[in-house]
CSV table of C-alpha atoms in Angstrom, one decimal:
chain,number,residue,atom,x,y,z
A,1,UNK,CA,-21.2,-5.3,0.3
A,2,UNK,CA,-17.5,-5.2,0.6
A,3,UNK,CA,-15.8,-2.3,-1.3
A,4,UNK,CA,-13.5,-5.1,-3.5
A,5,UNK,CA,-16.2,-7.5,-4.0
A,6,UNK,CA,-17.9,-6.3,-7.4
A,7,UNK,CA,-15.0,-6.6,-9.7
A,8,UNK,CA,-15.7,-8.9,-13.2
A,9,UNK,CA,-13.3,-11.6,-13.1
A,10,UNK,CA,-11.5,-12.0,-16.4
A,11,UNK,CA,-10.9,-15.3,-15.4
A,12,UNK,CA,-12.1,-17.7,-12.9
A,13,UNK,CA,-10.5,-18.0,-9.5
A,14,UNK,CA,-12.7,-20.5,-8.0
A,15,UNK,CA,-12.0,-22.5,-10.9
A,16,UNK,CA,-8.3,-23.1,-10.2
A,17,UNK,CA,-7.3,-26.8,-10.0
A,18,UNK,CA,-4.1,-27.9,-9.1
A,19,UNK,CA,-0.4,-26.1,-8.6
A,20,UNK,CA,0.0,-25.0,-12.2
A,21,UNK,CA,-2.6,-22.2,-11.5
A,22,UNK,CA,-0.3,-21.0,-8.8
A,23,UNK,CA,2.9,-18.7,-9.1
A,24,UNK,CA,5.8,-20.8,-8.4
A,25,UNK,CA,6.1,-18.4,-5.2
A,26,UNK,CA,3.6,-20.4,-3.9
A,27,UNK,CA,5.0,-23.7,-4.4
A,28,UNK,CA,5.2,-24.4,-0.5
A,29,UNK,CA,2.2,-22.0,0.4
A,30,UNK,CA,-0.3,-23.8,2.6
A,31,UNK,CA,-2.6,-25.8,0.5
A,32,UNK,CA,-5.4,-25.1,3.0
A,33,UNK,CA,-9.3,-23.7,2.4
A,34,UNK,CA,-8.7,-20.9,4.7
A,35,UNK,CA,-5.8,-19.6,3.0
A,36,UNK,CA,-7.1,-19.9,-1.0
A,37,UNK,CA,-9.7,-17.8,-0.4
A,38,UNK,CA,-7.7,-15.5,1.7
A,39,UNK,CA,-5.6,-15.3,-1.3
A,40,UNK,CA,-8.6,-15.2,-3.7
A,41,UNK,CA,-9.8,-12.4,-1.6
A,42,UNK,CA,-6.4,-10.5,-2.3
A,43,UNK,CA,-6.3,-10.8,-5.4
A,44,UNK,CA,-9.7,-9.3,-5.6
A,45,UNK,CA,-9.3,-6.4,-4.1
A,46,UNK,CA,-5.9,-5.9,-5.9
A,47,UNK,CA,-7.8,-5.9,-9.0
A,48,UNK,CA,-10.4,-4.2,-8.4
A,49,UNK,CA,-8.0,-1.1,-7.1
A,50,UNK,CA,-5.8,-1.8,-10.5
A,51,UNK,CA,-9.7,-1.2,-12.3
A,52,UNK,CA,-11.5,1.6,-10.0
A,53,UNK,CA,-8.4,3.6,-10.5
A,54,UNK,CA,-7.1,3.1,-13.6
A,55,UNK,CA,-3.7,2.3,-12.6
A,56,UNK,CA,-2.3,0.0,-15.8
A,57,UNK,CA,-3.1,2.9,-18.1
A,58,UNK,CA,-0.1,4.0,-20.0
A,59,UNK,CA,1.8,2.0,-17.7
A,60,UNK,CA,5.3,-0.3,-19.4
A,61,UNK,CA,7.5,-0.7,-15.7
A,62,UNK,CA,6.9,-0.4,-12.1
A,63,UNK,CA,9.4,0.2,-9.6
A,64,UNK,CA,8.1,-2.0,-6.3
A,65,UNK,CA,9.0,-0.3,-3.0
A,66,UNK,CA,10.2,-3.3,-0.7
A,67,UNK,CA,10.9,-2.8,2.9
A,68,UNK,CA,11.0,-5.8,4.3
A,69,UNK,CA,8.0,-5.9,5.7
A,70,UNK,CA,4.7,-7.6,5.9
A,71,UNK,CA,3.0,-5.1,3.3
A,72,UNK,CA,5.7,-4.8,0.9
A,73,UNK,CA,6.1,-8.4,0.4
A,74,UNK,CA,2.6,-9.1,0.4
A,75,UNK,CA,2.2,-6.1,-2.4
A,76,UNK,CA,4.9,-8.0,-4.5
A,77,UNK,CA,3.3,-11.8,-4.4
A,78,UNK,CA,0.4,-10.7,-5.2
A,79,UNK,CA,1.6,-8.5,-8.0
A,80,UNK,CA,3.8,-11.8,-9.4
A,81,UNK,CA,0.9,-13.4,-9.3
A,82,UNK,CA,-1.3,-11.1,-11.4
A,83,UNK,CA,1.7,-10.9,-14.0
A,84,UNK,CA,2.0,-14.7,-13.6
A,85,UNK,CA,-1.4,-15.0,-15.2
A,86,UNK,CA,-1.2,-12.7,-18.1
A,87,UNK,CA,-3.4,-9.5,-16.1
A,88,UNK,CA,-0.9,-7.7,-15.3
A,89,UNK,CA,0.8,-5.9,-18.6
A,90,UNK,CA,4.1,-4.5,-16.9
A,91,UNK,CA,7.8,-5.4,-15.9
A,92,UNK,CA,8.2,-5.6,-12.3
A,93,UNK,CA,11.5,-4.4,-9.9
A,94,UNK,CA,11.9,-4.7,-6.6
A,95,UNK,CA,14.0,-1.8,-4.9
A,96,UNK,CA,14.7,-2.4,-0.8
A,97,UNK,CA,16.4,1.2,0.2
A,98,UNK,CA,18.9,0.2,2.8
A,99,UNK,CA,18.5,3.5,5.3
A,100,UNK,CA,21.2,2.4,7.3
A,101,UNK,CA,19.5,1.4,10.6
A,102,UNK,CA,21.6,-0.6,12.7
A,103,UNK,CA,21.4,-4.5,12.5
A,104,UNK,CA,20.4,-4.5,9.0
A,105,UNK,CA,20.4,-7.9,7.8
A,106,UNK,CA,21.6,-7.1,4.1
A,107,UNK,CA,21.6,-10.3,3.3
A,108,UNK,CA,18.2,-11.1,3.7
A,109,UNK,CA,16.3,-9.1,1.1
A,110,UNK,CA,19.0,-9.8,-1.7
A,111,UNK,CA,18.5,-13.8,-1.2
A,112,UNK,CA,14.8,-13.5,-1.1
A,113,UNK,CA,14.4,-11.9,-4.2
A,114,UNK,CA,17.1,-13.8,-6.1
A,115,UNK,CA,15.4,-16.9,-5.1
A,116,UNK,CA,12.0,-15.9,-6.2
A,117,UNK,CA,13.6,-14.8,-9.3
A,118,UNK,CA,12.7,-10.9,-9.0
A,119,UNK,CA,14.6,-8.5,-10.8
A,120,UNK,CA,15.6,-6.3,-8.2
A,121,UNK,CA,17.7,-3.2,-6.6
A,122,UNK,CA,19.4,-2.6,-3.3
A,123,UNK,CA,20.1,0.8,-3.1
A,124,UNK,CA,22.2,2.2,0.7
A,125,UNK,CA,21.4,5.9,1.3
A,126,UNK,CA,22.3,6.6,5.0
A,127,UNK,CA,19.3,8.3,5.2
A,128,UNK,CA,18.7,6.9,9.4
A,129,UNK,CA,21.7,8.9,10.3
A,130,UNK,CA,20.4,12.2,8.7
A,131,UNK,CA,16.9,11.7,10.5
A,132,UNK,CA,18.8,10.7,14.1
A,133,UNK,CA,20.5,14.0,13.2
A,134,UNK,CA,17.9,16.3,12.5
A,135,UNK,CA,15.0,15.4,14.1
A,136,UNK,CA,15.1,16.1,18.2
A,137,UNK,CA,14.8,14.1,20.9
A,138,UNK,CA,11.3,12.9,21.6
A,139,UNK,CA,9.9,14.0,18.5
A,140,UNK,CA,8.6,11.4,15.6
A,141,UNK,CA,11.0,10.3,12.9
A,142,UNK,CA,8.0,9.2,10.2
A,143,UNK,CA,8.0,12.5,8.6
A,144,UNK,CA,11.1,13.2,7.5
A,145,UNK,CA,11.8,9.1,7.7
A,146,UNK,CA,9.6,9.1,4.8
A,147,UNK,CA,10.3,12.6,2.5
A,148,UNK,CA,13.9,10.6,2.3
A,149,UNK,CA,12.9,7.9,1.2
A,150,UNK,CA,10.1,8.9,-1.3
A,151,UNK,CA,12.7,10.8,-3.2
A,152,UNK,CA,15.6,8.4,-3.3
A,153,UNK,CA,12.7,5.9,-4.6
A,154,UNK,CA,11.9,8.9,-6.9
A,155,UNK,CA,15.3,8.6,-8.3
A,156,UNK,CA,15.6,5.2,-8.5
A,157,UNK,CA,12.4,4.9,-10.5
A,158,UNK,CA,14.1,7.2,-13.0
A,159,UNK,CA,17.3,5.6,-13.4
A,160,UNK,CA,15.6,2.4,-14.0
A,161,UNK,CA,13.1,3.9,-16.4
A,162,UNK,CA,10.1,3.7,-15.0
A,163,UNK,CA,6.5,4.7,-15.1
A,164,UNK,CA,5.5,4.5,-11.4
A,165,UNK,CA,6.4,3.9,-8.0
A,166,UNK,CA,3.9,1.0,-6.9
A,167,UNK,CA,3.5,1.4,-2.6
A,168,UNK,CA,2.5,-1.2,-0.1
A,169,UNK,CA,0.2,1.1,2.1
A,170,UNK,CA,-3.1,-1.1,2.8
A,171,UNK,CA,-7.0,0.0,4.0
A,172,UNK,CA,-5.8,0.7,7.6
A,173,UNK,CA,-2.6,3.1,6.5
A,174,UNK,CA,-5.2,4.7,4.5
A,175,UNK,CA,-8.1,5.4,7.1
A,176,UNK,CA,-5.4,6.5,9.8
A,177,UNK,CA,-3.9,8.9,7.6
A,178,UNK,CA,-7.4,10.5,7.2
A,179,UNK,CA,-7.9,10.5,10.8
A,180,UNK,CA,-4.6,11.9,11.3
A,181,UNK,CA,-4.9,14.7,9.3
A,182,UNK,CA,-8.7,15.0,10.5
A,183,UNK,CA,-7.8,15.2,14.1
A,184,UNK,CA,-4.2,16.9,14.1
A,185,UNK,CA,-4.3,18.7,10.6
A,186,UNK,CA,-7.9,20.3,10.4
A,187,UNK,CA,-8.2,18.9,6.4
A,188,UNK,CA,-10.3,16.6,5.0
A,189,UNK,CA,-7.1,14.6,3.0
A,190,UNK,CA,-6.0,10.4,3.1
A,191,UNK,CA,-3.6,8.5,0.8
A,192,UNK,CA,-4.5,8.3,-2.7
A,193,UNK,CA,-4.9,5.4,-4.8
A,194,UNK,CA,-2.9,6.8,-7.5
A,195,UNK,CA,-1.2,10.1,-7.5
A,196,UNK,CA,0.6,11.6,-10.0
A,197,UNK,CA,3.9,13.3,-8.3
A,198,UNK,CA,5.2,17.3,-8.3
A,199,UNK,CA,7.3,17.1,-11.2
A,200,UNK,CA,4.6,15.1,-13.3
A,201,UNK,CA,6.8,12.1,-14.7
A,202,UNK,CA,5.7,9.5,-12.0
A,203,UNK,CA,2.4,8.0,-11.0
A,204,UNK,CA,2.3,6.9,-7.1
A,205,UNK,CA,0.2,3.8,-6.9
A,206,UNK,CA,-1.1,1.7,-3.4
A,207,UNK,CA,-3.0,-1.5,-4.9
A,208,UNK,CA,-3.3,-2.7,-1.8
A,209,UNK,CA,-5.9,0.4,-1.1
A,210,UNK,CA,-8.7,-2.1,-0.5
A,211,UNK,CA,-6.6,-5.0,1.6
A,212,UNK,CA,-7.5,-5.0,5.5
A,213,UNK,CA,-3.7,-5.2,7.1
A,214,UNK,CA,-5.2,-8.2,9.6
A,215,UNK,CA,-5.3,-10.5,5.8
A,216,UNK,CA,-1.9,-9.3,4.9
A,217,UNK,CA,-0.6,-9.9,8.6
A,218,UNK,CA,-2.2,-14.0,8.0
A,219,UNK,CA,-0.8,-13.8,4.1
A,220,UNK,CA,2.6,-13.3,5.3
A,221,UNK,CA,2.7,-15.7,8.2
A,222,UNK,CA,1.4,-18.2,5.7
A,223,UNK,CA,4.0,-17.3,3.5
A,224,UNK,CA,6.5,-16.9,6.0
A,225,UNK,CA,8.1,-14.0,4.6
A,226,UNK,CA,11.6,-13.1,6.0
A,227,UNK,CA,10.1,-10.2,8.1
A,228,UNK,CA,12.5,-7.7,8.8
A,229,UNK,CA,11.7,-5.3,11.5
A,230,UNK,CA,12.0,-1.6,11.9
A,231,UNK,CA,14.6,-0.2,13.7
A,232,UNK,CA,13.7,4.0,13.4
A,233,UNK,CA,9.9,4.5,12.9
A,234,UNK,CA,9.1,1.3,14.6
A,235,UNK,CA,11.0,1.6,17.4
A,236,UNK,CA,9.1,4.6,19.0
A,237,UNK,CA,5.9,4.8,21.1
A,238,UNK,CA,3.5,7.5,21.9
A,239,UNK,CA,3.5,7.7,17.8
A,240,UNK,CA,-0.1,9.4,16.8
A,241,UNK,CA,-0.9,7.1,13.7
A,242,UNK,CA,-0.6,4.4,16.8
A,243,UNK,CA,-3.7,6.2,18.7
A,244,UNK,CA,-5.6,6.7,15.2
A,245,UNK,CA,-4.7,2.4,14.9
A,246,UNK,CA,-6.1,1.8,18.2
A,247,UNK,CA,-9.1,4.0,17.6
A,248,UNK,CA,-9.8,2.4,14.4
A,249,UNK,CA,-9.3,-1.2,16.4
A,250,UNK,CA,-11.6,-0.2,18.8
A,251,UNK,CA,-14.9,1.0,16.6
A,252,UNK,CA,-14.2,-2.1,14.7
A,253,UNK,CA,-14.1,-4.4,17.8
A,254,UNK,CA,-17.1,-2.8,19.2
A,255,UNK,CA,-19.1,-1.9,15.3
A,256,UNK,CA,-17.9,-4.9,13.2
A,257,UNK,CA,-17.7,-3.4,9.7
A,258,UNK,CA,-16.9,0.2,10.5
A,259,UNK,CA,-13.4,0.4,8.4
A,260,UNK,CA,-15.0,-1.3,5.1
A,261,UNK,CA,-18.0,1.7,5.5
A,262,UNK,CA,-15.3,3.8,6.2
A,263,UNK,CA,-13.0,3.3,3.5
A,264,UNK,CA,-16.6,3.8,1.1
A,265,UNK,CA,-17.1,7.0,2.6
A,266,UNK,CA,-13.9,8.2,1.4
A,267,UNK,CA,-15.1,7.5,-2.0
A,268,UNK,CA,-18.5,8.9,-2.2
A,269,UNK,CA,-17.8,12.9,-1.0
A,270,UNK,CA,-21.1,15.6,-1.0
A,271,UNK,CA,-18.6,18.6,-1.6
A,272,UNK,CA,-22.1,20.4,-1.0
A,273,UNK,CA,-22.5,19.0,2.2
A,274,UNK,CA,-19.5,20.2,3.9
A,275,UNK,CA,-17.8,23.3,4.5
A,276,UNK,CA,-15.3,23.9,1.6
A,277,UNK,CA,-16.2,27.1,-0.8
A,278,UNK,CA,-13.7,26.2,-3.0
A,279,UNK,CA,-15.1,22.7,-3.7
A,280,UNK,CA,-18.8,24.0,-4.0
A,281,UNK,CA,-20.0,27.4,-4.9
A,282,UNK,CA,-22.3,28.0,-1.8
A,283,UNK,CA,-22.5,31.6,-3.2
A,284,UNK,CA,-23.8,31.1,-6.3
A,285,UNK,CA,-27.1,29.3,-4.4
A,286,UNK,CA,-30.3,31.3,-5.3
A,287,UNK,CA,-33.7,30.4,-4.6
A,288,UNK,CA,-35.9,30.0,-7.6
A,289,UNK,CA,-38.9,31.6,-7.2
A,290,UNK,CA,-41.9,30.4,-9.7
């Protein structure tokens, strides 16, 4: 069974007749069987994530990390959607950090949001320059890419009063982090769910946890999202979460299945039946004689 598929339904998807069930985001969405239960599906697994996790406790505003790309935007519909029927108990913002990459289209994020009727932040921080700067030639820019932009979202999240930083990373970002750290880290150690941050006063939440990127990739061509690409992080090759992608593409191609069991293993852990004497006291064995 599928790892988002045992979730009780407060209300009844399949049920849904007509557009008035459907977020006005949707108004021009195809009206197709293939895509309403691709979107049942993501709502799903959204909610179950929101449930196994506990992610709407104490929670009053979310601050929605928006890049412009296929996750992000597929993290906020559904999220409207939620919110549009009365489960999902929190204000919503946007926030697009503009990292000044070159060829930005500024324009694009600011109209998309404002037509969809988001309350929303643009934020510049020059952070591409800093990374161009610092990191040297050949190496990856993801790292420090990222540290930049986690705490400028950090601060944003503060100014605008809120709770936690809601993430679009999906099933795959999460397996290939494991494997990265596996392979080039030696630690047992993924993305988290939810994770509360080093100075305590934000919650980090991904409720796309349980979402296969290949059904966000066909929600947002649905959609037709205003994709925009880019231009540091993606731009480069040879990147190791690209090898951990194309191994995880491969064992699916060849074991149909493999990411869902996967993704389950990363929630059932023997601490006893690995190697870690600080996560099981392997000392403190004795046999019991009668």
């Amino acid at each position: 069974m599928n790892i988002a598929t045992t979730v009780a339904d407060e209300f009844d998807i399949e049920a849904e007749e007509g557009s008035n069930a459907l977020h006005p985001l949707f108004a021009d969405a195809p009206r197709s069987v293939s895509f309403n239960k691709l979107r049942k599906r993501l709502l799903r697994q959204v909610r179950q994530a929101l449930d196994d996790f506990q992610m709407l406790k104490g929670q009053k505003r979310w601050l929605i990390g928006v890049s412009g790309g296929k996750d992000s935007y597929g993290l906020l519909s559904i999220l409207l959607d939620l919110k549009w029927r009365g489960l999902l108990p929190v204000e919503l913002i946007a926030c697009n950090l503009d990292q000044g990459q070159p060829n930005f289209p500024k324009h694009v994020l600011p109209e998309y949001l404002t037509k969809i009727g988001v309350e929303h932040r643009i934020e510049y921080r020059d952070t591409y320059s800093i990374v161009k700067e610092k990191v040297p030639a050949g190496a990856t820019y993801c790292s420090l890419c990222s540290r930049l932009r986690r705490g400028n979202l950090y601060r944003i999240a503060r100014e605008e009063g809120c709770d936690a930083l809601v993430l679009g990373h999906h099933r795959e970002d999460i397996l290939e982090t494991f494997f990265m750290n596996f392979f080039h880290g030696g630690r047992l150690a993924s993305m988290p769910a939810k994770l509360l941050n080093d100075e305590g006063d934000l919650m980090v939440l991904r409720p796309l946890a349980y979402a296969a990127e290949d059904d966000l990739a066909k929600f947002a061509a649905a959609m037709q999202f205003p994709i925009i690409p880019c231009d540091l992080c993606g731009s480069q090759d040879g990147l190791q979460r690209n090898a951990m992608k194309e191994m995880l593409a491969d064992i699916e191609r060849r074991m149909p299945g493999r990411k869902d069991t996967m993704l389950r293993a990363l929630a059932h852990v023997n601490p006893s039946h690995l190697l870690d004497p600080k996560l099981f006291d392997f000392a403190g064995l004795m046999v019991q004689k009668p």
